[in-house]
Every structure is written in C-alpha cells, then in structure tokens.
Amino acid sequence: AQRSGKLPTDNRIPWRGDSALGDKGDNGEDLTGGWYDAGDHIKFNYPMAYSTLVLLWGLLEFPDAYKAANQTEWMYDGVKWPLDYLQKCYLPGDPDSTDDDVL
C-alpha cells in the first residue's frame, strides 16, 4: 500500500493509485518508485533500505514458509520495487575520487 510511482497492473491494493509520477532529481533524474514512509508522502531511503533488508532476511531464513504460502514471487516483486528506486538514487561519482554521489 506504500508504493510510490506508476503502479503495475497486478497491484493487489485496489484503492491505491499511481502517485508522485513527477519525482525528479536536481538534474532531472527519474526518482519515481520506492515506498512512502509512515503513511505520508515522504520517502526516506534509510528506513526503506532497512525494511527491504529485513524482508529479504526473512525470506532467506524461511524460504519454505514463503513457498508453502505461495508468496515467493510476490516477495521478489515486493522487494524489487524499493531496490529499483534505491538504485535510481545512486549516481557514480568521479572515477578518480573515493566519494560517490547519492541523490
């Protein structure tokens, strides 16, 4: 229910529509996607990354439970959403520098 961006046709939350389709970085980078935090319209990357990590950790620890519940593919789809967004937030820095830029 916390997805931001253009929702897929298989979205399982019927009352949730597309949102924040114009999210852009300072140089026009596409920053659509990801999850909203705490029921509002703000995306915080650290909590989003942690939540994704915990979900994946659960999948690693209990793969048989996801399989038995027929939820493995839904889990993959669910965690891909924030991971795709977080990848958009990363801009490689100067190759001669040890610093990288993050939007």
mmCIF file of N, CA and C in Angstrom:
data_model
loop_
_atom_site.group_PDB
_atom_site.id
_atom_site.type_symbol
_atom_site.label_atom_id
_atom_site.label_comp_id
_atom_site.label_asym_id
_atom_site.label_seq_id
_atom_site.Cartn_x
_atom_site.Cartn_y
_atom_site.Cartn_z
ATOM 1 N N ALA A 1 0.804 -1.194 0.000
ATOM 2 C CA ALA A 1 0.000 0.000 0.000
ATOM 3 C C ALA A 1 0.851 1.263 0.000
ATOM 4 N N GLN A 2 2.138 1.144 0.308
ATOM 5 C CA GLN A 2 3.004 2.311 0.419
ATOM 6 C C GLN A 2 3.800 2.587 -0.860
ATOM 7 N N ARG A 3 3.457 1.941 -1.939
ATOM 8 C CA ARG A 3 4.210 2.126 -3.183
ATOM 9 C C ARG A 3 3.990 3.515 -3.771
ATOM 10 N N SER A 4 5.084 4.076 -4.243
ATOM 11 C CA SER A 4 5.054 5.352 -4.945
ATOM 12 C C SER A 4 5.385 5.088 -6.409
ATOM 13 N N GLY A 5 4.825 5.888 -7.299
ATOM 14 C CA GLY A 5 5.136 5.760 -8.718
ATOM 15 C C GLY A 5 3.990 5.175 -9.518
ATOM 16 N N LYS A 6 4.311 4.734 -10.729
ATOM 17 C CA LYS A 6 3.337 4.111 -11.629
ATOM 18 C C LYS A 6 3.160 2.662 -11.196
ATOM 19 N N LEU A 7 1.978 2.337 -10.705
ATOM 20 C CA LEU A 7 1.735 1.006 -10.167
ATOM 21 C C LEU A 7 1.509 -0.015 -11.281
ATOM 22 N N PRO A 8 1.942 -1.252 -11.043
ATOM 23 C CA PRO A 8 1.757 -2.299 -12.050
ATOM 24 C C PRO A 8 0.300 -2.744 -12.134
ATOM 25 N N THR A 9 -0.044 -3.402 -13.202
ATOM 26 C CA THR A 9 -1.424 -3.860 -13.392
ATOM 27 C C THR A 9 -1.815 -4.935 -12.385
ATOM 28 N N ASP A 10 -0.833 -5.632 -11.815
ATOM 29 C CA ASP A 10 -1.146 -6.668 -10.824
ATOM 30 C C ASP A 10 -1.116 -6.135 -9.391
ATOM 31 N N ASN A 11 -1.231 -4.828 -9.223
ATOM 32 C CA ASN A 11 -1.272 -4.223 -7.892
ATOM 33 C C ASN A 11 -2.421 -4.830 -7.090
ATOM 34 N N ARG A 12 -2.121 -5.334 -5.879
ATOM 35 C CA ARG A 12 -3.136 -6.025 -5.081
ATOM 36 C C ARG A 12 -3.889 -5.102 -4.124
ATOM 37 N N ILE A 13 -3.612 -3.816 -4.157
ATOM 38 C CA ILE A 13 -4.306 -2.851 -3.296
ATOM 39 C C ILE A 13 -5.214 -2.010 -4.200
ATOM 40 N N PRO A 14 -6.491 -2.374 -4.328
ATOM 41 C CA PRO A 14 -7.348 -1.729 -5.328
ATOM 42 C C PRO A 14 -7.573 -0.240 -5.107
ATOM 43 N N TRP A 15 -7.503 0.232 -3.884
ATOM 44 C CA TRP A 15 -7.760 1.648 -3.624
ATOM 45 C C TRP A 15 -6.520 2.510 -3.819
ATOM 46 N N ARG A 16 -5.383 1.899 -4.062
ATOM 47 C CA ARG A 16 -4.134 2.648 -4.218
ATOM 48 C C ARG A 16 -3.886 2.915 -5.698
ATOM 49 N N GLY A 17 -3.687 4.188 -6.046
ATOM 50 C CA GLY A 17 -3.422 4.551 -7.432
ATOM 51 C C GLY A 17 -2.002 5.052 -7.614
ATOM 52 N N ASP A 18 -1.684 5.403 -8.828
ATOM 53 C CA ASP A 18 -0.369 5.967 -9.144
ATOM 54 C C ASP A 18 -0.160 7.250 -8.344
ATOM 55 N N SER A 19 1.094 7.530 -8.019
ATOM 56 C CA SER A 19 1.383 8.758 -7.273
ATOM 57 C C SER A 19 2.820 9.205 -7.536
ATOM 58 N N ALA A 20 3.044 10.482 -7.362
ATOM 59 C CA ALA A 20 4.378 11.090 -7.478
ATOM 60 C C ALA A 20 5.075 10.709 -8.778
ATOM 61 N N LEU A 21 4.345 10.802 -9.875
ATOM 62 C CA LEU A 21 4.915 10.422 -11.166
ATOM 63 C C LEU A 21 5.920 11.442 -11.691
ATOM 64 N N GLY A 22 5.999 12.592 -11.046
ATOM 65 C CA GLY A 22 6.932 13.625 -11.475
ATOM 66 C C GLY A 22 8.163 13.752 -10.593
ATOM 67 N N ASP A 23 8.429 12.756 -9.727
ATOM 68 C CA ASP A 23 9.611 12.843 -8.856
ATOM 69 C C ASP A 23 10.886 12.888 -9.697
ATOM 70 N N LYS A 24 11.644 13.954 -9.508
ATOM 71 C CA LYS A 24 12.872 14.153 -10.275
ATOM 72 C C LYS A 24 13.982 14.609 -9.348
ATOM 73 N N GLY A 25 15.220 14.254 -9.713
ATOM 74 C CA GLY A 25 16.394 14.742 -9.005
ATOM 75 C C GLY A 25 16.748 16.146 -9.479
ATOM 76 N N ASP A 26 17.805 16.705 -8.917
ATOM 77 C CA ASP A 26 18.223 18.068 -9.254
ATOM 78 C C ASP A 26 18.550 18.244 -10.734
ATOM 79 N N ASN A 27 18.995 17.185 -11.385
ATOM 80 C CA ASN A 27 19.352 17.264 -12.800
ATOM 81 C C ASN A 27 18.366 16.507 -13.682
ATOM 82 N N GLY A 28 17.149 16.327 -13.190
ATOM 83 C CA GLY A 28 16.101 15.681 -13.971
ATOM 84 C C GLY A 28 16.078 14.166 -13.888
ATOM 85 N N GLU A 29 16.847 13.574 -12.978
ATOM 86 C CA GLU A 29 16.868 12.125 -12.858
ATOM 87 C C GLU A 29 15.491 11.609 -12.433
ATOM 88 N N ASP A 30 15.084 10.487 -12.992
ATOM 89 C CA ASP A 30 13.812 9.866 -12.653
ATOM 90 C C ASP A 30 13.911 9.241 -11.263
ATOM 91 N N LEU A 31 13.166 9.763 -10.311
ATOM 92 C CA LEU A 31 13.155 9.227 -8.955
ATOM 93 C C LEU A 31 11.770 8.714 -8.562
ATOM 94 N N THR A 32 11.020 8.243 -9.553
ATOM 95 C CA THR A 32 9.733 7.637 -9.248
ATOM 96 C C THR A 32 9.972 6.259 -8.638
ATOM 97 N N GLY A 33 8.988 5.788 -7.897
ATOM 98 C CA GLY A 33 9.093 4.471 -7.288
ATOM 99 C C GLY A 33 9.402 4.562 -5.809
ATOM 100 N N GLY A 34 9.744 3.427 -5.242
ATOM 101 C CA GLY A 34 10.058 3.354 -3.826
ATOM 102 C C GLY A 34 8.804 3.263 -2.976
ATOM 103 N N TRP A 35 9.015 3.351 -1.671
ATOM 104 C CA TRP A 35 7.926 3.276 -0.700
ATOM 105 C C TRP A 35 7.818 4.572 0.072
ATOM 106 N N TYR A 36 6.594 4.955 0.376
ATOM 107 C CA TYR A 36 6.368 6.069 1.287
ATOM 108 C C TYR A 36 6.618 5.602 2.714
ATOM 109 N N ASP A 37 6.948 6.535 3.572
ATOM 110 C CA ASP A 37 7.238 6.230 4.965
ATOM 111 C C ASP A 37 6.060 6.626 5.847
ATOM 112 N N ALA A 38 5.629 5.744 6.713
ATOM 113 C CA ALA A 38 4.670 6.045 7.788
ATOM 114 C C ALA A 38 3.326 6.583 7.304
ATOM 115 N N GLY A 39 2.885 6.184 6.136
ATOM 116 C CA GLY A 39 1.565 6.584 5.678
ATOM 117 C C GLY A 39 1.476 7.995 5.133
ATOM 118 N N ASP A 40 2.595 8.673 4.976
ATOM 119 C CA ASP A 40 2.563 10.027 4.420
ATOM 120 C C ASP A 40 3.096 9.987 2.985
ATOM 121 N N HIS A 41 3.546 11.098 2.477
ATOM 122 C CA HIS A 41 4.037 11.148 1.101
ATOM 123 C C HIS A 41 5.506 11.543 1.048
ATOM 124 N N ILE A 42 6.275 10.979 1.976
ATOM 125 C CA ILE A 42 7.716 11.234 2.032
ATOM 126 C C ILE A 42 8.433 9.909 1.895
ATOM 127 N N LYS A 43 9.518 9.898 1.134
ATOM 128 C CA LYS A 43 10.326 8.690 1.004
ATOM 129 C C LYS A 43 11.651 8.919 1.739
ATOM 130 N N PHE A 44 11.931 8.094 2.729
ATOM 131 C CA PHE A 44 13.188 8.130 3.456
ATOM 132 C C PHE A 44 13.983 6.888 3.076
ATOM 133 N N ASN A 45 15.155 7.090 2.509
ATOM 134 C CA ASN A 45 15.890 5.961 1.957
ATOM 135 C C ASN A 45 16.444 4.995 3.001
ATOM 136 N N TYR A 46 16.927 5.481 4.125
ATOM 137 C CA TYR A 46 17.474 4.555 5.118
ATOM 138 C C TYR A 46 16.401 3.622 5.684
ATOM 139 N N PRO A 47 15.256 4.125 6.130
ATOM 140 C CA PRO A 47 14.215 3.194 6.593
ATOM 141 C C PRO A 47 13.734 2.251 5.484
ATOM 142 N N MET A 48 13.670 2.760 4.248
ATOM 143 C CA MET A 48 13.243 1.928 3.130
ATOM 144 C C MET A 48 14.243 0.791 2.899
ATOM 145 N N ALA A 49 15.522 1.126 2.940
ATOM 146 C CA ALA A 49 16.554 0.112 2.747
ATOM 147 C C ALA A 49 16.529 -0.913 3.872
ATOM 148 N N TYR A 50 16.354 -0.444 5.109
ATOM 149 C CA TYR A 50 16.304 -1.365 6.246
ATOM 150 C C TYR A 50 15.092 -2.293 6.148
ATOM 151 N N SER A 51 13.946 -1.741 5.807
ATOM 152 C CA SER A 51 12.737 -2.564 5.676
ATOM 153 C C SER A 51 12.913 -3.628 4.599
ATOM 154 N N THR A 52 13.545 -3.249 3.504
ATOM 155 C CA THR A 52 13.809 -4.200 2.429
ATOM 156 C C THR A 52 14.760 -5.291 2.908
ATOM 157 N N LEU A 53 15.793 -4.891 3.633
ATOM 158 C CA LEU A 53 16.743 -5.851 4.183
ATOM 159 C C LEU A 53 16.053 -6.858 5.096
ATOM 160 N N VAL A 54 15.194 -6.389 5.991
ATOM 161 C CA VAL A 54 14.520 -7.273 6.934
ATOM 162 C C VAL A 54 13.585 -8.238 6.198
ATOM 163 N N LEU A 55 12.889 -7.749 5.186
ATOM 164 C CA LEU A 55 12.030 -8.641 4.408
ATOM 165 C C LEU A 55 12.851 -9.727 3.712
ATOM 166 N N LEU A 56 13.965 -9.330 3.125
ATOM 167 C CA LEU A 56 14.817 -10.310 2.450
ATOM 168 C C LEU A 56 15.449 -11.281 3.438
ATOM 169 N N TRP A 57 15.794 -10.800 4.598
ATOM 170 C CA TRP A 57 16.352 -11.668 5.629
ATOM 171 C C TRP A 57 15.334 -12.741 6.016
ATOM 172 N N GLY A 58 14.080 -12.325 6.167
ATOM 173 C CA GLY A 58 13.024 -13.290 6.458
ATOM 174 C C GLY A 58 12.886 -14.332 5.362
ATOM 175 N N LEU A 59 13.021 -13.909 4.120
ATOM 176 C CA LEU A 59 12.952 -14.840 3.000
ATOM 177 C C LEU A 59 14.128 -15.811 3.037
ATOM 178 N N LEU A 60 15.304 -15.322 3.366
ATOM 179 C CA LEU A 60 16.482 -16.194 3.458
ATOM 180 C C LEU A 60 16.348 -17.202 4.601
ATOM 181 N N GLU A 61 15.783 -16.765 5.700
ATOM 182 C CA GLU A 61 15.640 -17.633 6.870
ATOM 183 C C GLU A 61 14.495 -18.639 6.736
ATOM 184 N N PHE A 62 13.432 -18.242 6.052
ATOM 185 C CA PHE A 62 12.230 -19.074 5.988
ATOM 186 C C PHE A 62 11.720 -19.259 4.554
ATOM 187 N N PRO A 63 12.562 -19.697 3.632
ATOM 188 C CA PRO A 63 12.106 -19.822 2.241
ATOM 189 C C PRO A 63 10.970 -20.831 2.077
ATOM 190 N N ASP A 64 10.989 -21.886 2.890
ATOM 191 C CA ASP A 64 9.926 -22.894 2.773
ATOM 192 C C ASP A 64 8.562 -22.335 3.150
ATOM 193 N N ALA A 65 8.530 -21.418 4.107
ATOM 194 C CA ALA A 65 7.263 -20.810 4.510
ATOM 195 C C ALA A 65 6.696 -19.950 3.383
ATOM 196 N N TYR A 66 7.550 -19.192 2.720
ATOM 197 C CA TYR A 66 7.078 -18.386 1.584
ATOM 198 C C TYR A 66 6.582 -19.279 0.460
ATOM 199 N N LYS A 67 7.318 -20.375 0.229
ATOM 200 C CA LYS A 67 6.912 -21.305 -0.820
ATOM 201 C C LYS A 67 5.580 -21.962 -0.472
ATOM 202 N N ALA A 68 5.436 -22.409 0.784
ATOM 203 C CA ALA A 68 4.192 -23.057 1.212
ATOM 204 C C ALA A 68 2.993 -22.122 1.109
ATOM 205 N N ALA A 69 3.220 -20.835 1.351
ATOM 206 C CA ALA A 69 2.142 -19.845 1.271
ATOM 207 C C ALA A 69 1.964 -19.304 -0.147
ATOM 208 N N ASN A 70 2.768 -19.806 -1.070
ATOM 209 C CA ASN A 70 2.723 -19.354 -2.469
ATOM 210 C C ASN A 70 2.956 -17.847 -2.578
ATOM 211 N N GLN A 71 3.923 -17.350 -1.791
ATOM 212 C CA GLN A 71 4.197 -15.914 -1.750
ATOM 213 C C GLN A 71 5.603 -15.541 -2.211
ATOM 214 N N THR A 72 6.384 -16.519 -2.666
ATOM 215 C CA THR A 72 7.775 -16.239 -3.043
ATOM 216 C C THR A 72 7.857 -15.211 -4.165
ATOM 217 N N GLU A 73 7.089 -15.390 -5.214
ATOM 218 C CA GLU A 73 7.141 -14.446 -6.339
ATOM 219 C C GLU A 73 6.644 -13.068 -5.925
ATOM 220 N N TRP A 74 5.614 -13.031 -5.052
ATOM 221 C CA TRP A 74 5.131 -11.742 -4.558
ATOM 222 C C TRP A 74 6.213 -11.047 -3.732
ATOM 223 N N MET A 75 6.975 -11.834 -2.983
ATOM 224 C CA MET A 75 8.076 -11.252 -2.194
ATOM 225 C C MET A 75 9.132 -10.681 -3.121
ATOM 226 N N TYR A 76 9.517 -11.438 -4.135
ATOM 227 C CA TYR A 76 10.502 -10.917 -5.092
ATOM 228 C C TYR A 76 10.019 -9.617 -5.715
ATOM 229 N N ASP A 77 8.761 -9.610 -6.127
ATOM 230 C CA ASP A 77 8.175 -8.413 -6.725
ATOM 231 C C ASP A 77 8.140 -7.260 -5.726
ATOM 232 N N GLY A 78 7.777 -7.582 -4.488
ATOM 233 C CA GLY A 78 7.674 -6.546 -3.462
ATOM 234 C C GLY A 78 9.001 -5.889 -3.127
ATOM 235 N N VAL A 79 10.068 -6.652 -3.018
ATOM 236 C CA VAL A 79 11.358 -6.056 -2.661
ATOM 237 C C VAL A 79 12.063 -5.447 -3.870
ATOM 238 N N LYS A 80 11.695 -5.869 -5.063
ATOM 239 C CA LYS A 80 12.280 -5.253 -6.263
ATOM 240 C C LYS A 80 11.867 -3.788 -6.378
ATOM 241 N N TRP A 81 10.662 -3.486 -5.924
ATOM 242 C CA TRP A 81 10.138 -2.115 -6.019
ATOM 243 C C TRP A 81 11.056 -1.096 -5.331
ATOM 244 N N PRO A 82 11.375 -1.251 -4.044
ATOM 245 C CA PRO A 82 12.279 -0.285 -3.420
ATOM 246 C C PRO A 82 13.710 -0.401 -3.920
ATOM 247 N N LEU A 83 14.145 -1.607 -4.272
ATOM 248 C CA LEU A 83 15.520 -1.760 -4.761
ATOM 249 C C LEU A 83 15.723 -1.022 -6.085
ATOM 250 N N ASP A 84 14.743 -1.088 -6.973
ATOM 251 C CA ASP A 84 14.830 -0.338 -8.234
ATOM 252 C C ASP A 84 14.918 1.158 -7.956
ATOM 253 N N TYR A 85 14.102 1.641 -7.014
ATOM 254 C CA TYR A 85 14.132 3.062 -6.664
ATOM 255 C C TYR A 85 15.481 3.449 -6.059
ATOM 256 N N LEU A 86 15.965 2.660 -5.111
ATOM 257 C CA LEU A 86 17.241 2.989 -4.462
ATOM 258 C C LEU A 86 18.386 3.002 -5.467
ATOM 259 N N GLN A 87 18.327 2.130 -6.447
ATOM 260 C CA GLN A 87 19.349 2.128 -7.490
ATOM 261 C C GLN A 87 19.300 3.430 -8.303
ATOM 262 N N LYS A 88 18.104 3.964 -8.525
ATOM 263 C CA LYS A 88 17.973 5.233 -9.241
ATOM 264 C C LYS A 88 18.608 6.385 -8.459
ATOM 265 N N CYS A 89 18.649 6.258 -7.141
ATOM 266 C CA CYS A 89 19.176 7.323 -6.284
ATOM 267 C C CYS A 89 20.692 7.376 -6.258
ATOM 268 N N TYR A 90 21.335 6.394 -6.826
ATOM 269 C CA TYR A 90 22.797 6.340 -6.819
ATOM 270 C C TYR A 90 23.347 6.875 -8.128
ATOM 271 N N LEU A 91 24.246 7.837 -8.025
ATOM 272 C CA LEU A 91 24.948 8.356 -9.197
ATOM 273 C C LEU A 91 26.443 8.136 -8.966
ATOM 274 N N PRO A 92 27.102 7.428 -9.853
ATOM 275 C CA PRO A 92 28.535 7.231 -9.663
ATOM 276 C C PRO A 92 29.264 8.573 -9.662
ATOM 277 N N GLY A 93 30.210 8.691 -8.766
ATOM 278 C CA GLY A 93 30.992 9.915 -8.684
ATOM 279 C C GLY A 93 32.168 9.899 -9.651
ATOM 280 N N ASP A 94 33.078 10.800 -9.451
ATOM 281 C CA ASP A 94 34.307 10.900 -10.237
ATOM 282 C C ASP A 94 35.095 9.599 -10.067
ATOM 283 N N PRO A 95 35.482 8.929 -11.162
ATOM 284 C CA PRO A 95 36.203 7.666 -11.033
ATOM 285 C C PRO A 95 37.540 7.801 -10.301
ATOM 286 N N ASP A 96 38.097 9.010 -10.248
ATOM 287 C CA ASP A 96 39.360 9.231 -9.550
ATOM 288 C C ASP A 96 39.163 9.597 -8.090
ATOM 289 N N SER A 97 37.904 9.661 -7.648
ATOM 290 C CA SER A 97 37.585 10.045 -6.279
ATOM 291 C C SER A 97 37.112 8.826 -5.501
ATOM 292 N N THR A 98 37.284 8.874 -4.192
ATOM 293 C CA THR A 98 36.761 7.808 -3.333
ATOM 294 C C THR A 98 35.334 8.096 -2.907
ATOM 295 N N ASP A 99 34.826 9.276 -3.242
ATOM 296 C CA ASP A 99 33.462 9.663 -2.893
ATOM 297 C C ASP A 99 32.512 9.314 -4.031
ATOM 298 N N ASP A 100 31.298 8.927 -3.680
ATOM 299 C CA ASP A 100 30.238 8.717 -4.646
ATOM 300 C C ASP A 100 29.091 9.641 -4.314
ATOM 301 N N ASP A 101 28.321 9.969 -5.321
ATOM 302 C CA ASP A 101 27.193 10.877 -5.125
ATOM 303 C C ASP A 101 25.915 10.064 -4.957
ATOM 304 N N VAL A 102 25.109 10.476 -4.014
ATOM 305 C CA VAL A 102 23.801 9.879 -3.792
ATOM 306 C C VAL A 102 22.796 11.012 -3.787
ATOM 307 N N LEU A 103 21.726 10.834 -4.561
ATOM 308 C CA LEU A 103 20.688 11.869 -4.637
ATOM 309 C C LEU A 103 19.928 11.923 -3.344
#
